[in-house]
Every structure is written in structure tokens, then in C-alpha cells.
Amino acid sequence: RFIKDFSKIGKPLCTLLNKDQPFLFDEECMKAFLTLKNKLTTALVIVALDWSDDFELMLLIGAQINYATTEKELLAIVYALEKFRAYLIGSKVIVYTDHAAIKYLFTKVESKPRLICWVLLLQEFNLEIKDKKGSENLVADHLSRLVNEEVTCKKGEIKDEFPDEALLLVQERPWFADMANFKATGIIPEDYTWQQKKKKFRDANYYVWDDPYLFKVGADNMLRRCVAQDEAKNIL
């Protein structure tokens, strides 16, 4: 299951197991066997980081700690490309990210001077950014979820009680629920009229879905996360 095109490569071997099939291990079967054997012994395996190997580590300092998530993601790309510029310049560079909002930054006409500077730096490279779900981006997730044995957590008792106040807080749907569902799944509620569907398609151009959050492009061309009414009160 971990070898690409396993079923196609191993088809000659699987055919030998069919009912009333003569067991003839011919040259084609031997070729399939050797190919699978080679792939099994050379396939990449995801393992824990070997700290004795050389690697590049970036640490956020000063004002960088307060950057928005999208800015931190873009800063990581800028840092990596500048660090390994001698190897990457003139070559096709593909960056896989689970932060879809990064692609939007390259199309903004107006933005912060810092972001404009970064985008100008990246234009030197033959760069392509591709979306990749977090569940598929195993390498990045593994590195960001390394267990720190020095960090200890206080154990608390599990509360079985669920107060009515907590239930009342989730009775109302967020104002952006339909838009979030549409951007994530492409599904519009069936009870929408034709005019409502048309407006939804038009308004969708100003929203960006970056699982699990929905962002809206403001009048100043800045991306801001959509928040529910009760959450907005806490922010204000």
C-alpha cells in the first residue's frame, strides 16, 4: 500500500493466485518480483529527526513573534529561499503549504511595505506555491509536533458536568457559517433562491478559506479572520 502503482507492478504475481491458473513463474513475474523487492528496500520512510544531521533552523525574534500566521508562513519561505539561494536560483522551486492564504498575498495590489518587500525578493525565483492539506503534509506536521520531554503538564480531573450556559453559547450559528461551508465544500444551502445563490458566488471572491478559519478581504485589501459575535466581544 506504500508503494506507488503496487497493484500494476504486482499484477503478474497476483495472476498466479487465480483459480485454475497454471503456476508459471515466467520472466514477467520475475521482473515484477525484483521491482517490488527493490522498491520495498529503497522506499523512503518517515522517521524522527536525527539531530546529528545538518539542518537549518529559524527562530522568530523581536517583532516577528507578533506577526500574523500568514506573515510567519511567508517569512519562512523567504528565509529558506534566501538561505539556499545559491542552490535554488535558476531552478524550478515548488513550495507545498497547507496555508492557502499565502497565494493571495502575491496577487494583492496594496499591502504592507514588509510584505511587498518579501514578494519582490521572491520574484527573483522561479517559484510555484501549491496547496497541500495538513493531513497530507506529514513531514512539516511531524517537525512541528516534536515531543518536548522537558515540558510538563498538570494533570486535572475530567469534568463530566456540562452546564446549560455552555449549550446556550452554541445555539446560534456564526454569521459566516454558510460562506465557510461554501468555500470549504462548494455546497450552497438548498433553500437559497436564485438571487441568493448569485450573490453568494459574487461575495465568495472576497473570502479565503484556510482550514479551519475563514478570512475576508477588507476595503483596505487586508485579510482578516471572520469571528463569531461572542468571540468578537472578547476581542474588543
XYZ file of N, CA and C in Angstrom:
708
model
N 0.815 -1.214 0.000
C 0.000 0.000 0.000
C 0.848 1.263 0.000
N 2.136 1.146 0.391
C 3.000 2.313 0.450
C 3.888 2.446 -0.783
N 3.691 1.593 -1.761
C 4.476 1.646 -2.991
C 3.579 2.138 -4.122
N 4.035 3.159 -4.826
C 3.249 3.710 -5.920
C 3.049 2.661 -7.019
N 1.810 2.560 -7.506
C 1.445 1.617 -8.582
C 1.732 0.166 -8.193
N 1.539 -0.146 -6.916
C 1.823 -1.509 -6.446
C 0.980 -2.544 -7.183
N -0.322 -2.248 -7.353
C -1.211 -3.221 -7.994
C -0.822 -3.478 -9.445
N -0.361 -2.414 -10.148
C 0.041 -2.585 -11.546
C 1.330 -3.403 -11.650
N 2.277 -3.073 -10.771
C 3.558 -3.783 -10.824
C 3.392 -5.252 -10.440
N 2.581 -5.499 -9.414
C 2.431 -6.868 -8.921
C 1.348 -7.685 -9.600
N 0.748 -7.152 -10.662
C -0.329 -7.878 -11.348
C 0.103 -9.259 -11.840
N 1.294 -9.417 -12.458
C 1.705 -10.764 -12.900
C 1.780 -11.764 -11.752
N 2.186 -11.307 -10.575
C 2.274 -12.195 -9.416
C 0.894 -12.538 -8.875
N 0.004 -11.548 -8.868
C -1.358 -11.797 -8.374
C -2.115 -12.745 -9.297
N -1.811 -12.678 -10.589
C -2.484 -13.555 -11.555
C -2.192 -15.025 -11.262
N -1.022 -15.308 -10.708
C -0.656 -16.693 -10.393
C -1.557 -17.299 -9.324
N -2.218 -16.460 -8.547
C -3.067 -16.940 -7.460
C -4.508 -17.155 -7.894
N -4.836 -16.838 -9.145
C -6.197 -17.037 -9.637
C -6.545 -18.524 -9.696
N -7.825 -18.793 -9.556
C -8.304 -20.180 -9.593
C -8.105 -20.769 -10.994
N -7.670 -22.004 -11.031
C -7.427 -22.728 -12.294
C -6.351 -22.069 -13.154
N -5.489 -21.294 -12.524
C -4.402 -20.639 -13.255
C -3.109 -21.443 -13.073
N -2.498 -21.914 -14.141
C -1.230 -22.657 -14.018
C -0.153 -21.777 -13.387
N 0.593 -22.334 -12.444
C 1.631 -21.570 -11.757
C 2.894 -21.566 -12.616
N 2.965 -20.546 -13.473
C 4.096 -20.413 -14.389
C 4.847 -19.127 -14.048
N 5.939 -19.266 -13.329
C 6.721 -18.107 -12.895
C 7.690 -17.720 -14.020
N 7.170 -16.936 -14.960
C 7.951 -16.595 -16.147
C 8.801 -15.342 -15.922
N 9.355 -14.841 -17.008
C 10.241 -13.678 -16.938
C 9.506 -12.433 -16.456
N 8.242 -12.283 -16.868
C 7.451 -11.123 -16.450
C 7.225 -11.136 -14.939
N 6.964 -12.321 -14.386
C 6.772 -12.443 -12.943
C 8.061 -12.124 -12.189
N 9.173 -12.613 -12.710
C 10.460 -12.335 -12.073
C 10.772 -10.844 -12.086
N 10.448 -10.171 -13.199
C 10.681 -8.736 -13.294
C 9.837 -7.984 -12.271
N 8.562 -8.405 -12.129
C 7.680 -7.769 -11.149
C 8.195 -7.993 -9.733
N 8.652 -9.200 -9.448
C 9.172 -9.531 -8.119
C 10.395 -8.686 -7.776
N 11.327 -8.577 -8.707
C 12.544 -7.810 -8.462
C 12.247 -6.318 -8.314
N 11.267 -5.828 -9.095
C 10.891 -4.408 -8.997
C 10.304 -4.097 -7.630
N 9.388 -4.957 -7.161
C 8.785 -4.753 -5.844
C 9.828 -4.893 -4.736
N 10.713 -5.835 -4.893
C 11.766 -6.028 -3.895
C 12.650 -4.791 -3.792
N 12.982 -4.218 -4.939
C 13.816 -3.016 -4.961
C 13.098 -1.832 -4.326
N 11.799 -1.683 -4.640
C 11.033 -0.560 -4.091
C 10.821 -0.712 -2.589
N 10.657 -1.936 -2.128
C 10.464 -2.163 -0.697
C 11.724 -1.847 0.105
N 12.857 -2.073 -0.485
C 14.120 -1.871 0.236
C 14.696 -0.478 0.062
N 14.124 0.303 -0.853
C 14.652 1.652 -1.084
C 13.622 2.735 -0.830
N 12.390 2.359 -0.464
C 11.330 3.352 -0.260
C 11.676 4.258 0.920
N 11.302 5.535 0.801
C 11.542 6.487 1.873
C 10.641 6.178 3.056
N 11.192 6.289 4.238
C 10.439 6.032 5.457
C 10.532 7.267 6.342
N 9.393 7.749 6.834
C 9.378 8.916 7.706
C 9.803 8.488 9.108
N 10.846 9.088 9.608
C 11.351 8.751 10.939
C 11.537 10.040 11.733
N 11.818 9.880 13.007
C 12.072 11.038 13.852
C 13.342 11.754 13.399
N 13.393 13.046 13.674
C 14.523 13.870 13.253
C 15.821 13.395 13.906
N 16.856 13.262 13.100
C 18.182 12.906 13.598
C 18.949 14.202 13.850
N 19.101 14.559 15.119
C 19.702 15.843 15.466
C 21.196 15.895 15.150
N 21.802 14.764 14.801
C 23.219 14.774 14.434
C 23.428 15.195 12.981
N 22.350 15.189 12.175
C 22.442 15.627 10.783
C 22.435 17.150 10.697
N 22.992 17.669 9.615
C 22.975 19.115 9.385
C 21.580 19.556 8.960
N 21.109 20.649 9.519
C 19.815 21.204 9.125
C 19.806 22.692 9.447
N 18.838 23.395 8.879
C 18.725 24.837 9.077
C 17.516 25.118 9.961
N 17.725 25.918 10.988
C 16.665 26.235 11.942
C 16.512 27.744 12.032
N 15.268 28.201 11.965
C 14.996 29.633 12.075
C 14.225 29.902 13.362
N 14.605 30.943 14.072
C 13.952 31.314 15.322
C 13.355 32.706 15.180
N 12.072 32.830 15.489
C 11.419 34.135 15.437
C 11.938 34.997 16.579
N 12.302 36.225 16.261
C 12.849 37.124 17.272
C 12.134 38.465 17.200
N 12.119 39.165 18.312
C 11.585 40.520 18.345
C 10.157 40.617 17.845
N 9.951 41.560 16.919
C 8.608 41.811 16.391
C 8.074 40.650 15.569
N 8.944 39.766 15.094
C 8.498 38.630 14.281
C 7.537 37.727 15.048
N 7.687 37.682 16.356
C 6.823 36.834 17.181
C 5.375 37.287 17.082
N 5.165 38.584 16.871
C 3.810 39.142 16.823
C 3.229 39.169 15.417
N 3.944 38.649 14.431
C 3.419 38.617 13.070
C 2.165 37.747 13.015
N 1.296 38.041 12.063
C 0.133 37.186 11.814
C 0.611 35.847 11.251
N -0.249 34.836 11.343
C 0.139 33.496 10.896
C 0.576 33.497 9.434
N -0.175 34.217 8.594
C 0.166 34.272 7.170
C 1.535 34.905 6.956
N 1.842 35.952 7.720
C 3.141 36.608 7.587
C 4.271 35.685 8.037
N 4.037 34.902 9.083
C 5.060 33.959 9.553
C 5.325 32.880 8.504
N 4.250 32.411 7.869
C 4.408 31.387 6.833
C 5.230 31.933 5.661
N 4.925 33.165 5.246
C 5.660 33.770 4.131
C 7.103 34.066 4.525
N 7.313 34.478 5.768
C 8.668 34.745 6.249
C 9.524 33.482 6.195
N 8.933 32.338 6.514
C 9.671 31.072 6.466
C 10.124 30.760 5.041
N 9.255 31.047 4.064
C 9.609 30.809 2.661
C 10.738 31.737 2.230
N 10.613 33.015 2.598
C 11.650 33.991 2.242
C 12.992 33.593 2.855
N 12.960 33.192 4.110
C 14.201 32.806 4.796
C 14.861 31.608 4.117
N 14.052 30.592 3.782
C 14.603 29.377 3.174
C 15.199 29.662 1.797
N 14.490 30.452 0.985
C 14.981 30.733 -0.363
C 16.238 31.604 -0.340
N 16.286 32.550 0.587
C 17.474 33.388 0.696
C 18.662 32.586 1.230
N 18.392 31.673 2.161
C 19.460 30.876 2.759
C 20.091 29.937 1.736
N 19.247 29.332 0.903
C 19.743 28.358 -0.078
C 19.686 28.920 -1.494
N 19.844 30.233 -1.611
C 19.726 30.915 -2.895
C 20.680 30.340 -3.929
N 21.908 30.040 -3.528
C 22.914 29.548 -4.471
C 22.495 28.239 -5.126
N 21.681 27.454 -4.429
C 21.249 26.165 -4.970
C 19.936 26.279 -5.752
N 19.109 27.264 -5.396
C 17.758 27.335 -5.950
C 17.618 28.304 -7.115
N 18.484 29.301 -7.191
C 18.353 30.305 -8.244
C 18.494 29.650 -9.618
N 17.584 29.985 -10.512
C 17.612 29.429 -11.859
C 16.942 28.083 -11.988
N 16.449 27.537 -10.883
C 15.775 26.238 -10.912
C 14.310 26.403 -10.534
N 13.507 25.441 -10.928
C 12.099 25.437 -10.576
C 11.957 25.084 -9.101
N 11.271 25.944 -8.346
C 11.088 25.725 -6.912
C 9.595 25.590 -6.625
N 9.215 24.494 -6.002
C 7.820 24.252 -5.630
C 7.725 24.219 -4.111
N 6.860 25.062 -3.561
C 6.643 25.113 -2.118
C 5.261 24.551 -1.817
N 5.212 23.525 -1.001
C 3.942 22.931 -0.586
C 3.560 23.502 0.779
N 2.348 24.005 0.886
C 1.898 24.602 2.138
C 0.430 24.283 2.371
N 0.053 24.190 3.641
C -1.352 23.998 3.989
C -1.997 25.331 4.374
N -1.285 26.441 4.096
C -1.797 27.776 4.406
C -2.150 28.465 3.090
N -3.395 28.291 2.659
C -3.810 28.757 1.331
C -3.737 30.269 1.175
N -3.792 31.010 2.272
C -3.809 32.470 2.181
C -2.508 33.039 1.625
N -1.430 32.267 1.646
C -0.146 32.762 1.130
C -0.250 33.107 -0.349
N -0.950 32.278 -1.122
C -1.074 32.528 -2.556
C -1.774 33.852 -2.824
N -2.657 34.250 -1.916
C -3.386 35.504 -2.101
C -2.450 36.705 -1.996
N -1.417 36.609 -1.176
C -0.513 37.741 -0.971
C 0.192 38.152 -2.254
N 0.405 37.198 -3.161
C 1.121 37.500 -4.405
C 0.240 38.244 -5.413
N -1.060 38.299 -5.157
C -1.979 38.962 -6.082
C -2.480 40.298 -5.543
N -2.090 40.659 -4.324
C -2.567 41.900 -3.722
C -1.893 43.103 -4.369
N -2.706 44.090 -4.698
C -2.178 45.322 -5.286
C -1.575 46.206 -4.202
N -2.269 46.281 -3.063
C -1.796 47.095 -1.953
C -1.581 46.191 -0.749
N -0.506 46.416 -0.048
C -0.196 45.599 1.112
C 0.784 46.347 1.997
N 1.156 45.715 3.097
C 2.141 46.312 3.990
C 3.499 46.386 3.282
N 4.278 47.420 3.569
C 5.610 47.526 2.942
C 6.466 46.278 3.171
N 6.336 45.679 4.350
C 7.125 44.485 4.647
C 6.765 43.343 3.707
N 5.463 43.132 3.482
C 5.021 42.056 2.602
C 5.412 42.330 1.156
N 5.305 43.595 0.742
C 5.697 43.961 -0.625
C 7.181 43.667 -0.842
N 8.001 43.974 0.155
C 9.444 43.710 0.060
C 9.711 42.220 -0.090
N 9.001 41.400 0.678
C 9.192 39.949 0.596
C 8.789 39.408 -0.770
N 7.645 39.892 -1.264
C 7.163 39.423 -2.564
C 8.159 39.787 -3.663
N 8.736 40.984 -3.575
C 9.740 41.400 -4.561
C 10.975 40.504 -4.500
N 11.364 40.102 -3.312
C 12.512 39.199 -3.168
C 12.226 37.836 -3.798
N 10.994 37.369 -3.644
C 10.637 36.047 -4.166
C 10.493 36.040 -5.681
N 10.282 37.217 -6.284
C 10.136 37.274 -7.737
C 11.432 36.919 -8.461
N 12.520 36.880 -7.733
C 13.801 36.502 -8.324
C 13.845 35.003 -8.632
N 12.986 34.237 -7.964
C 12.995 32.784 -8.105
C 11.854 32.319 -9.002
N 12.063 31.185 -9.634
C 11.014 30.536 -10.420
C 10.172 29.722 -9.446
N 9.284 30.421 -8.750
C 8.583 29.857 -7.596
C 7.142 29.499 -7.929
N 6.717 28.361 -7.433
C 5.325 27.923 -7.550
C 4.868 27.421 -6.187
N 3.747 27.960 -5.716
C 3.212 27.563 -4.415
C 1.986 26.684 -4.633
N 1.998 25.502 -4.043
C 0.903 24.546 -4.190
C 0.276 24.261 -2.832
N -1.052 24.151 -2.840
C -1.768 23.823 -1.610
C -1.608 22.345 -1.291
N -1.470 22.060 -0.009
C -1.379 20.677 0.448
C -2.044 20.583 1.811
N -3.026 19.716 1.929
C -3.751 19.582 3.180
C -2.806 19.204 4.308
N -3.146 19.694 5.500
C -2.310 19.389 6.649
C -2.184 17.907 6.925
N -3.254 17.160 6.640
C -3.216 15.716 6.864
C -2.250 15.013 5.922
N -1.939 15.657 4.781
C -1.013 15.075 3.810
C 0.404 15.621 3.967
N 0.519 16.737 4.668
C 1.830 17.374 4.841
C 2.517 16.794 6.076
N 2.841 15.503 6.008
C 3.296 14.771 7.188
C 4.647 15.248 7.700
N 5.549 15.594 6.806
C 6.889 15.990 7.242
C 6.832 17.249 8.088
N 6.116 18.265 7.592
C 6.016 19.520 8.341
C 5.290 19.309 9.660
N 4.206 18.523 9.631
C 3.460 18.269 10.852
C 4.309 17.522 11.872
N 5.122 16.590 11.406
C 5.969 15.828 12.331
C 6.970 16.742 13.025
N 7.570 17.655 12.270
C 8.559 18.556 12.851
C 7.925 19.538 13.829
N 6.677 19.942 13.554
C 6.020 20.916 14.420
C 5.363 20.275 15.630
N 5.381 18.957 15.686
C 4.750 18.261 16.803
C 5.742 17.388 17.575
N 7.007 17.759 17.522
C 8.005 17.014 18.280
C 7.712 17.120 19.772
N 7.839 16.026 20.460
C 7.543 15.992 21.887
C 8.710 16.588 22.663
N 8.418 17.562 23.502
C 9.425 18.164 24.367
C 9.293 17.535 25.744
N 10.229 16.652 26.070
C 10.144 15.922 27.326
C 10.363 16.822 28.535
N 10.920 18.014 28.317
C 11.167 18.918 29.433
C 9.910 19.674 29.848
N 8.908 19.682 28.977
C 7.667 20.379 29.285
C 6.745 19.438 30.042
N 6.300 19.864 31.179
C 5.400 19.052 31.995
C 4.048 19.735 32.092
N 3.004 18.951 32.097
C 1.642 19.474 32.185
C 0.997 18.991 33.478
N 0.211 19.844 34.058
C -0.508 19.463 35.264
C -1.724 18.619 34.895
N -1.855 17.512 35.570
C -2.984 16.630 35.317
C -4.199 17.127 36.092
N -5.318 17.223 35.403
C -6.551 17.655 36.044
C -7.638 16.612 35.898
N -8.644 16.728 36.720
C -9.748 15.781 36.674
C -10.693 16.126 35.525
N -11.250 15.089 34.911
C -12.211 15.276 33.831
C -13.558 15.644 34.428
N -14.140 16.731 33.939
C -15.443 17.174 34.426
C -16.545 16.592 33.550
N -17.381 15.791 34.167
C -18.480 15.176 33.430
C -19.662 16.117 33.272
N -19.712 17.168 34.082
C -20.843 18.094 34.019
C -20.706 19.003 32.804
N -21.830 19.287 32.175
C -21.855 20.188 31.021
C -22.939 21.222 31.283
N -22.582 22.386 31.813
C -23.580 23.388 32.210
C -24.422 23.877 31.041
N -25.648 24.281 31.371
C -26.556 24.784 30.339
C -26.003 26.036 29.665
N -25.200 26.806 30.414
C -24.655 28.029 29.827
C -23.791 27.722 28.605
N -23.068 26.616 28.657
C -22.219 26.241 27.528
C -23.056 25.836 26.325
N -24.183 25.171 26.571
C -25.060 24.774 25.471
C -25.697 25.981 24.806
N -26.069 26.972 25.612
C -26.723 28.156 25.060
C -25.774 28.959 24.175
N -24.469 28.849 24.431
C -23.499 29.609 23.645
C -23.394 29.121 22.213
N -23.754 27.867 21.957
C -23.600 27.300 20.620
C -24.933 27.138 19.901
N -25.978 27.748 20.435
C -27.280 27.625 19.787
C -27.345 28.433 18.499
N -26.633 29.560 18.444
C -26.679 30.418 17.268
C -25.516 30.095 16.330
N -25.827 30.023 15.035
C -24.795 29.769 14.037
C -24.047 31.064 13.750
N -22.733 30.985 13.529
C -21.971 32.187 13.170
C -22.525 32.808 11.886
N -22.394 34.108 11.762
C -22.943 34.817 10.601
C -22.290 34.376 9.293
N -21.089 33.813 9.375
C -20.349 33.426 8.170
C -20.396 31.923 7.917
N -21.287 31.197 8.605
C -21.313 29.731 8.513
C -21.561 29.253 7.082
N -22.549 29.846 6.407
C -22.871 29.409 5.042
C -21.711 29.667 4.083
N -21.046 30.821 4.247
C -19.917 31.134 3.373
C -18.757 30.184 3.639
N -18.512 29.866 4.911
C -17.431 28.938 5.253
C -17.690 27.560 4.653
N -18.931 27.091 4.746
C -19.279 25.790 4.169
C -19.125 25.799 2.649
N -19.497 26.927 2.030
C -19.400 27.018 0.572
C -17.943 27.021 0.112
N -17.080 27.782 0.804
C -15.672 27.842 0.415
C -14.962 26.516 0.673
N -15.416 25.798 1.706
C -14.745 24.542 2.059
C -15.231 23.369 1.226
N -16.537 23.353 0.904
C -17.109 22.188 0.214
C -17.724 22.511 -1.136
N -17.976 23.823 -1.394
C -18.626 24.186 -2.650
C -20.120 23.948 -2.648
N -20.698 23.699 -1.471
C -22.128 23.390 -1.359
C -22.873 24.617 -0.852
N -23.986 24.950 -1.516
C -24.856 26.054 -1.122
C -26.148 25.467 -0.562
N -26.692 26.032 0.528
C -27.950 25.524 1.087
C -29.042 25.410 0.031
N -29.818 24.334 0.091
C -30.841 24.073 -0.919
C -31.977 25.087 -0.882
N -32.200 25.721 0.273
C -33.314 26.661 0.383
C -32.964 28.054 -0.146
N -31.772 28.237 -0.700
C -31.389 29.524 -1.263
C -32.151 29.776 -2.564
N -32.566 31.034 -2.769
C -33.186 31.417 -4.035
C -32.099 31.636 -5.083
N -32.528 31.814 -6.336
C -31.558 32.038 -7.406
C -30.770 33.311 -7.159
N -31.452 34.378 -6.650
C -30.771 35.635 -6.371
C -29.753 35.474 -5.243
N -30.115 34.684 -4.215
C -29.197 34.462 -3.099
C -27.959 33.682 -3.545
N -28.164 32.695 -4.413
C -27.027 31.922 -4.922
C -26.097 32.805 -5.749
N -26.681 33.681 -6.572
C -25.879 34.577 -7.401
C -25.044 35.507 -6.532
N -25.671 36.036 -5.462
C -24.952 36.928 -4.548
C -23.847 36.173 -3.805
N -24.130 34.911 -3.451
C -23.136 34.113 -2.733
C -21.896 33.880 -3.601
N -22.113 33.574 -4.883
C -20.987 33.376 -5.802
C -20.173 34.659 -5.944
N -20.858 35.802 -5.984
C -20.165 37.076 -6.140
C -19.379 37.434 -4.875
N -20.001 37.240 -3.717
C -19.334 37.573 -2.455
C -18.171 36.635 -2.153
N -18.219 35.421 -2.695
C -17.175 34.430 -2.400
C -15.798 34.883 -2.872
N -15.757 35.820 -3.832
C -14.471 36.316 -4.330
C -13.695 37.081 -3.262
N -14.401 37.521 -2.216
C -13.765 38.319 -1.171
C -13.455 37.492 0.078
N -13.602 36.193 -0.027
C -13.340 35.318 1.119
C -12.278 34.281 0.759
N -11.490 33.900 1.759
C -10.445 32.878 1.594
C -10.605 31.848 2.702
N -10.731 30.585 2.321
C -10.853 29.504 3.306
C -9.489 28.882 3.544
N -9.032 28.952 4.792
C -7.766 28.327 5.196
C -8.069 27.492 6.435
N -8.372 26.236 6.211
C -8.850 25.328 7.250
C -8.057 25.471 8.554
N -8.719 25.771 9.696
C -10.165 25.766 9.903
C -10.780 27.162 9.946
N -10.120 28.174 9.391
C -10.608 29.539 9.508
C -11.037 30.106 8.152
N -11.956 31.077 8.227
C -12.407 31.807 7.046
C -11.905 33.241 7.156
N -11.313 33.755 6.087
C -10.796 35.120 6.072
C -11.568 35.945 5.039
N -11.694 37.241 5.316
C -12.372 38.150 4.392
C -11.425 39.281 4.007
N -11.488 39.658 2.733
C -10.681 40.772 2.236
C -11.429 42.064 2.520
N -10.824 42.945 3.321
C -11.466 44.195 3.684
C -11.331 45.260 2.613
N -11.911 46.421 2.889
C -11.846 47.532 1.936
C -10.416 48.019 1.730
N -9.547 47.741 2.726
C -8.142 48.138 2.618
C -7.273 47.031 2.036
N -7.942 45.989 1.459
C -7.243 44.847 0.846
C -6.444 44.016 1.846
N -6.818 44.084 3.117
C -6.163 43.283 4.143
C -7.036 42.075 4.480
N -6.380 40.940 4.724
C -7.093 39.724 5.119
C -7.344 39.742 6.618
N -8.591 39.490 7.008
C -8.942 39.418 8.424
C -9.799 38.185 8.666
N -9.558 37.541 9.793
C -10.293 36.313 10.105
C -11.710 36.641 10.543
N -12.666 35.885 10.032
C -14.062 36.036 10.418
C -14.265 35.411 11.797
N -14.918 36.140 12.687
C -15.147 35.648 14.046
C -16.628 35.736 14.370
N -17.085 34.858 15.257
C -18.480 34.868 15.689
C -18.724 36.057 16.610
N -19.996 36.359 16.844
C -20.346 37.545 17.614
C -19.821 37.472 19.043
N -19.947 36.291 19.684
C -19.477 36.174 21.065
C -17.952 36.271 21.146
N -17.265 35.780 20.123
C -15.807 35.874 20.101
C -15.363 37.307 19.858
N -16.124 38.042 19.049
C -15.782 39.433 18.766
C -15.835 40.278 20.035
N -16.786 39.970 20.927
C -16.891 40.719 22.183
C -15.639 40.534 23.028
N -15.118 39.309 23.056
C -13.911 39.048 23.841
C -12.698 39.762 23.258
N -12.652 39.852 21.908
C -11.527 40.527 21.255
C -11.559 42.024 21.525
N -12.764 42.602 21.428
C -12.912 44.037 21.659
C -12.743 44.369 23.131
